Amino acid sequence: MKQEPAAQNSPPASPPSSQPLSEDDDPQTLWIFGYGSLVWRPDFAYSDSRVGFVRGYSRRFWQGDTFHRGSDKMPGRVVTLLEDHEGCTWGVAYQVQGEQVSEALKYLNVREAVLGGYDTKEVTFYPQDTPDQPLKALAYVATPQNPGYLGPAPEEAIATQILACRGFSGHNLEYLLRLADFMQLCGPQAQDEHLAAIVDAVGTMLPCFCPTEQALALV
């Protein structure tokens, strides 16, 4: 899966379209870009998947989660995409075809939109192995207009919140570490300073929160 810096060899970014795709469009083929929990747990049927990146966005732990990784009293922190001209976000694009399209959109509407507060946006996805052959993909993005949006905070504060929260899908710490593991698999060209800073902060704080045995149990 690793390759020499694909991001540096990719073509210049073209402004991503803001026209969302909907279940009613019923396309024969659709690519769905995942950059958070979708990279390790899509939970819908798909025909193909590719690791790669989108330009013009940075990943941030700025969205609150009161279901999957937190609760109403203690919202967890999950990622969204922030428009950033210099940004580059790595993830996985999944291809769904035929009946898979409507089933995937129906499932993701509940998981990402109803429970997560995310909207849809079309982005340009560059596969790691063939960055000269970009694809149009659907991405779920949480904007400041949704009620669960938490916005920016120091990485140390985000780390503290992540260590304290758990939801129906598991501990918020698991979410963070699985995402960090994925980025390591992508290779050294896949940089995410925001994510790395939160992981470092968690590593410093974790022994203070619980003994080693309990810390391992969280993940």
mmCIF file of C-alpha atoms in Angstrom:
data_model
loop_
_atom_site.group_PDB
_atom_site.id
_atom_site.type_symbol
_atom_site.label_atom_id
_atom_site.label_comp_id
_atom_site.label_asym_id
_atom_site.label_seq_id
_atom_site.Cartn_x
_atom_site.Cartn_y
_atom_site.Cartn_z
ATOM 1 C CA MET A 1 0.000 0.000 0.000
ATOM 2 C CA LYS A 2 2.997 2.312 0.513
ATOM 3 C CA GLN A 3 4.433 4.354 -2.327
ATOM 4 C CA GLU A 4 6.836 7.228 -2.812
ATOM 5 C CA PRO A 5 5.253 10.589 -1.933
ATOM 6 C CA ALA A 6 2.073 10.500 -3.950
ATOM 7 C CA ALA A 7 0.865 13.815 -2.607
ATOM 8 C CA GLN A 8 3.849 15.646 -4.078
ATOM 9 C CA ASN A 9 3.390 14.028 -7.508
ATOM 10 C CA SER A 10 -0.342 14.625 -7.699
ATOM 11 C CA PRO A 11 -1.837 17.149 -10.126
ATOM 12 C CA PRO A 12 -2.776 20.639 -8.938
ATOM 13 C CA ALA A 13 -6.037 20.752 -7.083
ATOM 14 C CA SER A 14 -9.180 21.924 -8.778
ATOM 15 C CA PRO A 15 -11.790 23.574 -6.536
ATOM 16 C CA PRO A 16 -14.101 20.852 -5.176
ATOM 17 C CA SER A 17 -17.726 21.074 -6.137
ATOM 18 C CA SER A 18 -20.262 21.810 -3.429
ATOM 19 C CA GLN A 19 -23.060 19.942 -5.216
ATOM 20 C CA PRO A 20 -24.047 16.970 -3.022
ATOM 21 C CA LEU A 21 -25.195 13.649 -4.354
ATOM 22 C CA SER A 22 -28.377 12.218 -2.926
ATOM 23 C CA GLU A 23 -30.085 8.872 -2.768
ATOM 24 C CA ASP A 24 -32.637 10.137 -5.282
ATOM 25 C CA ASP A 25 -29.916 10.591 -7.940
ATOM 26 C CA ASP A 26 -29.472 6.792 -7.941
ATOM 27 C CA PRO A 27 -26.187 6.778 -9.897
ATOM 28 C CA GLN A 28 -24.942 3.438 -11.198
ATOM 29 C CA THR A 29 -21.549 4.025 -9.547
ATOM 30 C CA LEU A 30 -20.603 6.247 -6.633
ATOM 31 C CA TRP A 31 -17.377 6.782 -4.693
ATOM 32 C CA ILE A 32 -17.641 7.625 -0.988
ATOM 33 C CA PHE A 33 -14.661 9.237 0.757
ATOM 34 C CA GLY A 34 -14.030 8.302 4.379
ATOM 35 C CA TYR A 35 -11.520 10.161 6.530
ATOM 36 C CA GLY A 36 -12.664 9.229 10.061
ATOM 37 C CA SER A 37 -14.130 5.963 11.303
ATOM 38 C CA LEU A 38 -15.045 4.994 7.732
ATOM 39 C CA VAL A 39 -11.370 4.228 7.031
ATOM 40 C CA TRP A 40 -11.527 1.147 9.273
ATOM 41 C CA ARG A 41 -15.279 0.468 9.662
ATOM 42 C CA PRO A 42 -17.382 1.343 6.611
ATOM 43 C CA ASP A 43 -20.141 -1.170 7.522
ATOM 44 C CA PHE A 44 -21.720 -1.077 4.070
ATOM 45 C CA ALA A 45 -21.214 -3.271 1.009
ATOM 46 C CA TYR A 46 -18.804 -1.904 -1.611
ATOM 47 C CA SER A 47 -17.143 -3.123 -4.813
ATOM 48 C CA ASP A 48 -13.718 -1.507 -4.516
ATOM 49 C CA SER A 49 -11.699 0.665 -2.151
ATOM 50 C CA ARG A 50 -8.646 2.859 -2.624
ATOM 51 C CA VAL A 51 -6.386 4.718 -0.235
ATOM 52 C CA GLY A 52 -5.667 8.293 -1.254
ATOM 53 C CA PHE A 53 -6.242 11.937 -0.435
ATOM 54 C CA VAL A 54 -8.277 15.053 -1.130
ATOM 55 C CA ARG A 55 -6.788 18.509 -1.470
ATOM 56 C CA GLY A 56 -8.162 21.761 -0.124
ATOM 57 C CA TYR A 57 -9.219 20.318 3.244
ATOM 58 C CA SER A 58 -7.609 19.646 6.617
ATOM 59 C CA ARG A 59 -8.925 17.115 9.151
ATOM 60 C CA ARG A 60 -9.870 18.502 12.565
ATOM 61 C CA PHE A 61 -11.318 17.026 15.778
ATOM 62 C CA TRP A 62 -13.873 19.812 15.916
ATOM 63 C CA GLN A 63 -17.155 17.886 15.790
ATOM 64 C CA GLY A 64 -18.940 16.781 18.943
ATOM 65 C CA ASP A 65 -20.351 13.255 19.145
ATOM 66 C CA THR A 66 -23.111 12.359 21.597
ATOM 67 C CA PHE A 67 -23.815 8.869 20.251
ATOM 68 C CA HIS A 68 -20.916 6.914 18.737
ATOM 69 C CA ARG A 69 -18.038 8.187 20.910
ATOM 70 C CA GLY A 70 -19.701 10.244 23.617
ATOM 71 C CA SER A 71 -22.954 11.071 25.360
ATOM 72 C CA ASP A 72 -25.255 14.041 25.835
ATOM 73 C CA LYS A 73 -23.515 14.906 29.098
ATOM 74 C CA MET A 74 -20.007 14.222 27.801
ATOM 75 C CA PRO A 75 -19.717 14.692 24.014
ATOM 76 C CA GLY A 76 -16.758 13.000 22.377
ATOM 77 C CA ARG A 77 -14.550 14.557 19.727
ATOM 78 C CA VAL A 78 -14.570 13.232 16.158
ATOM 79 C CA VAL A 79 -13.214 14.606 12.915
ATOM 80 C CA THR A 80 -14.609 16.811 10.209
ATOM 81 C CA LEU A 81 -13.065 18.540 7.200
ATOM 82 C CA LEU A 82 -12.045 22.185 7.325
ATOM 83 C CA GLU A 83 -11.670 24.052 4.045
ATOM 84 C CA ASP A 84 -7.975 24.860 3.761
ATOM 85 C CA HIS A 85 -6.332 25.916 0.503
ATOM 86 C CA GLU A 86 -3.040 24.313 1.550
ATOM 87 C CA GLY A 87 -4.633 21.274 3.198
ATOM 88 C CA CYS A 88 -4.407 17.617 2.214
ATOM 89 C CA THR A 89 -6.421 14.889 3.961
ATOM 90 C CA TRP A 90 -5.779 11.166 3.551
ATOM 91 C CA GLY A 91 -8.496 8.545 3.730
ATOM 92 C CA VAL A 92 -10.216 5.742 1.842
ATOM 93 C CA ALA A 93 -12.622 5.993 -1.096
ATOM 94 C CA TYR A 94 -15.188 3.201 -1.455
ATOM 95 C CA GLN A 95 -16.870 2.377 -4.740
ATOM 96 C CA VAL A 96 -20.515 1.343 -4.535
ATOM 97 C CA GLN A 97 -22.441 0.116 -7.555
ATOM 98 C CA GLY A 98 -26.011 -0.748 -8.470
ATOM 99 C CA GLU A 99 -28.093 -1.671 -5.443
ATOM 100 C CA GLN A 100 -25.109 -0.945 -3.181
ATOM 101 C CA VAL A 101 -25.558 2.781 -3.861
ATOM 102 C CA SER A 102 -28.993 3.216 -2.312
ATOM 103 C CA GLU A 103 -28.188 0.863 0.568
ATOM 104 C CA ALA A 104 -24.940 2.679 1.395
ATOM 105 C CA LEU A 105 -26.579 6.111 1.235
ATOM 106 C CA LYS A 106 -29.481 4.963 3.384
ATOM 107 C CA TYR A 107 -27.092 3.596 6.020
ATOM 108 C CA LEU A 108 -24.770 6.609 5.966
ATOM 109 C CA ASN A 109 -27.675 9.027 6.179
ATOM 110 C CA VAL A 110 -28.423 7.594 9.628
ATOM 111 C CA ARG A 111 -24.824 7.089 10.762
ATOM 112 C CA GLU A 112 -23.374 10.381 9.543
ATOM 113 C CA ALA A 113 -26.265 12.803 9.020
ATOM 114 C CA VAL A 114 -28.974 11.903 11.553
ATOM 115 C CA LEU A 115 -26.714 10.731 14.394
ATOM 116 C CA GLY A 116 -23.573 12.671 13.458
ATOM 117 C CA GLY A 117 -24.827 16.016 12.133
ATOM 118 C CA TYR A 118 -22.857 15.790 8.885
ATOM 119 C CA ASP A 119 -23.775 17.246 5.494
ATOM 120 C CA THR A 120 -22.694 15.891 2.102
ATOM 121 C CA LYS A 121 -20.180 17.482 -0.226
ATOM 122 C CA GLU A 122 -18.545 16.383 -3.456
ATOM 123 C CA VAL A 123 -14.739 16.283 -3.366
ATOM 124 C CA THR A 124 -11.938 15.342 -5.759
ATOM 125 C CA PHE A 125 -10.160 12.202 -4.574
ATOM 126 C CA TYR A 126 -6.639 11.277 -5.697
ATOM 127 C CA PRO A 127 -5.869 7.534 -5.357
ATOM 128 C CA GLN A 128 -2.462 6.815 -3.839
ATOM 129 C CA ASP A 129 -1.447 4.478 -6.649
ATOM 130 C CA THR A 130 -2.832 6.587 -9.525
ATOM 131 C CA PRO A 131 -2.938 10.246 -8.419
ATOM 132 C CA ASP A 132 -3.078 11.309 -12.082
ATOM 133 C CA GLN A 133 -6.529 9.709 -12.330
ATOM 134 C CA PRO A 134 -8.660 11.625 -9.787
ATOM 135 C CA LEU A 135 -12.210 10.615 -8.922
ATOM 136 C CA LYS A 136 -15.279 12.526 -7.802
ATOM 137 C CA ALA A 137 -16.399 11.291 -4.395
ATOM 138 C CA LEU A 138 -19.058 12.013 -1.811
ATOM 139 C CA ALA A 139 -17.795 13.147 1.604
ATOM 140 C CA TYR A 140 -19.658 13.778 4.846
ATOM 141 C CA VAL A 141 -18.607 17.082 6.418
ATOM 142 C CA ALA A 142 -19.755 18.636 9.707
ATOM 143 C CA THR A 143 -20.068 22.411 9.429
ATOM 144 C CA PRO A 144 -20.320 25.034 12.202
ATOM 145 C CA GLN A 145 -24.058 25.281 11.483
ATOM 146 C CA ASN A 146 -24.888 21.890 13.035
ATOM 147 C CA PRO A 147 -25.762 21.771 16.767
ATOM 148 C CA GLY A 148 -23.035 19.258 17.603
ATOM 149 C CA TYR A 149 -20.178 21.391 16.293
ATOM 150 C CA LEU A 150 -17.587 22.136 18.999
ATOM 151 C CA GLY A 151 -15.002 24.044 16.996
ATOM 152 C CA PRO A 152 -11.320 24.612 17.705
ATOM 153 C CA ALA A 153 -9.591 23.992 21.021
ATOM 154 C CA PRO A 154 -5.989 23.408 22.139
ATOM 155 C CA GLU A 155 -4.774 19.892 21.341
ATOM 156 C CA GLU A 156 -4.285 19.232 25.070
ATOM 157 C CA ALA A 157 -7.925 20.112 25.782
ATOM 158 C CA ILE A 158 -9.104 17.881 22.932
ATOM 159 C CA ALA A 159 -6.938 15.036 24.256
ATOM 160 C CA THR A 160 -8.442 15.413 27.730
ATOM 161 C CA GLN A 161 -11.947 15.272 26.300
ATOM 162 C CA ILE A 162 -11.124 12.198 24.206
ATOM 163 C CA LEU A 163 -9.736 10.379 27.239
ATOM 164 C CA ALA A 164 -12.917 11.029 29.213
ATOM 165 C CA CYS A 165 -15.560 10.011 26.657
ATOM 166 C CA ARG A 166 -17.223 6.814 25.519
ATOM 167 C CA GLY A 167 -20.249 6.110 23.313
ATOM 168 C CA PHE A 168 -22.210 3.240 21.781
ATOM 169 C CA SER A 169 -19.409 2.482 19.298
ATOM 170 C CA GLY A 170 -16.693 2.431 21.933
ATOM 171 C CA HIS A 171 -14.218 4.702 23.690
ATOM 172 C CA ASN A 172 -13.238 7.965 22.058
ATOM 173 C CA LEU A 173 -9.590 6.976 22.524
ATOM 174 C CA GLU A 174 -10.077 3.952 20.263
ATOM 175 C CA TYR A 175 -11.321 6.273 17.516
ATOM 176 C CA LEU A 176 -8.204 8.448 17.828
ATOM 177 C CA LEU A 177 -5.729 5.557 17.846
ATOM 178 C CA ARG A 178 -7.335 3.688 14.955
ATOM 179 C CA LEU A 179 -7.149 6.838 12.863
ATOM 180 C CA ALA A 180 -3.491 7.302 13.826
ATOM 181 C CA ASP A 181 -2.767 3.669 12.868
ATOM 182 C CA PHE A 182 -4.327 4.225 9.464
ATOM 183 C CA MET A 183 -2.139 7.267 8.833
ATOM 184 C CA GLN A 184 0.987 5.274 9.635
ATOM 185 C CA LEU A 185 0.004 2.679 7.041
ATOM 186 C CA CYS A 186 -0.244 5.391 4.383
ATOM 187 C CA GLY A 187 3.437 6.199 4.720
ATOM 188 C CA PRO A 188 5.539 9.244 5.571
ATOM 189 C CA GLN A 189 3.889 11.408 2.899
ATOM 190 C CA ALA A 190 0.600 11.300 4.812
ATOM 191 C CA GLN A 191 1.099 14.124 7.289
ATOM 192 C CA ASP A 192 -1.507 15.257 9.820
ATOM 193 C CA GLU A 193 0.068 17.532 12.417
ATOM 194 C CA HIS A 194 -3.227 18.115 14.240
ATOM 195 C CA LEU A 195 -3.813 14.392 14.704
ATOM 196 C CA ALA A 196 -0.195 13.763 15.716
ATOM 197 C CA ALA A 197 -0.298 16.534 18.328
ATOM 198 C CA ILE A 198 -3.433 15.061 19.941
ATOM 199 C CA VAL A 199 -1.891 11.571 19.977
ATOM 200 C CA ASP A 200 1.237 12.998 21.666
ATOM 201 C CA ALA A 201 -0.889 14.817 24.237
ATOM 202 C CA VAL A 202 -2.851 11.642 24.978
ATOM 203 C CA GLY A 203 0.374 9.703 25.425
ATOM 204 C CA THR A 204 1.519 12.213 28.016
ATOM 205 C CA MET A 205 -1.784 12.305 29.895
ATOM 206 C CA LEU A 206 -2.869 8.652 29.770
ATOM 207 C CA PRO A 207 -0.800 7.411 32.758
ATOM 208 C CA CYS A 208 -2.394 10.112 34.892
ATOM 209 C CA PHE A 209 -5.904 9.030 33.937
ATOM 210 C CA CYS A 210 -5.596 5.323 34.702
ATOM 211 C CA PRO A 211 -3.099 2.524 35.376
ATOM 212 C CA THR A 212 -1.464 0.759 32.426
ATOM 213 C CA GLU A 213 -3.829 -2.232 32.554
ATOM 214 C CA GLN A 214 -6.907 -0.004 32.413
ATOM 215 C CA ALA A 215 -5.372 2.098 29.631
ATOM 216 C CA LEU A 216 -4.831 -0.996 27.484
ATOM 217 C CA ALA A 217 -8.422 -2.069 28.103
ATOM 218 C CA LEU A 218 -9.668 1.175 26.576
ATOM 219 C CA VAL A 219 -8.230 0.252 23.198
#
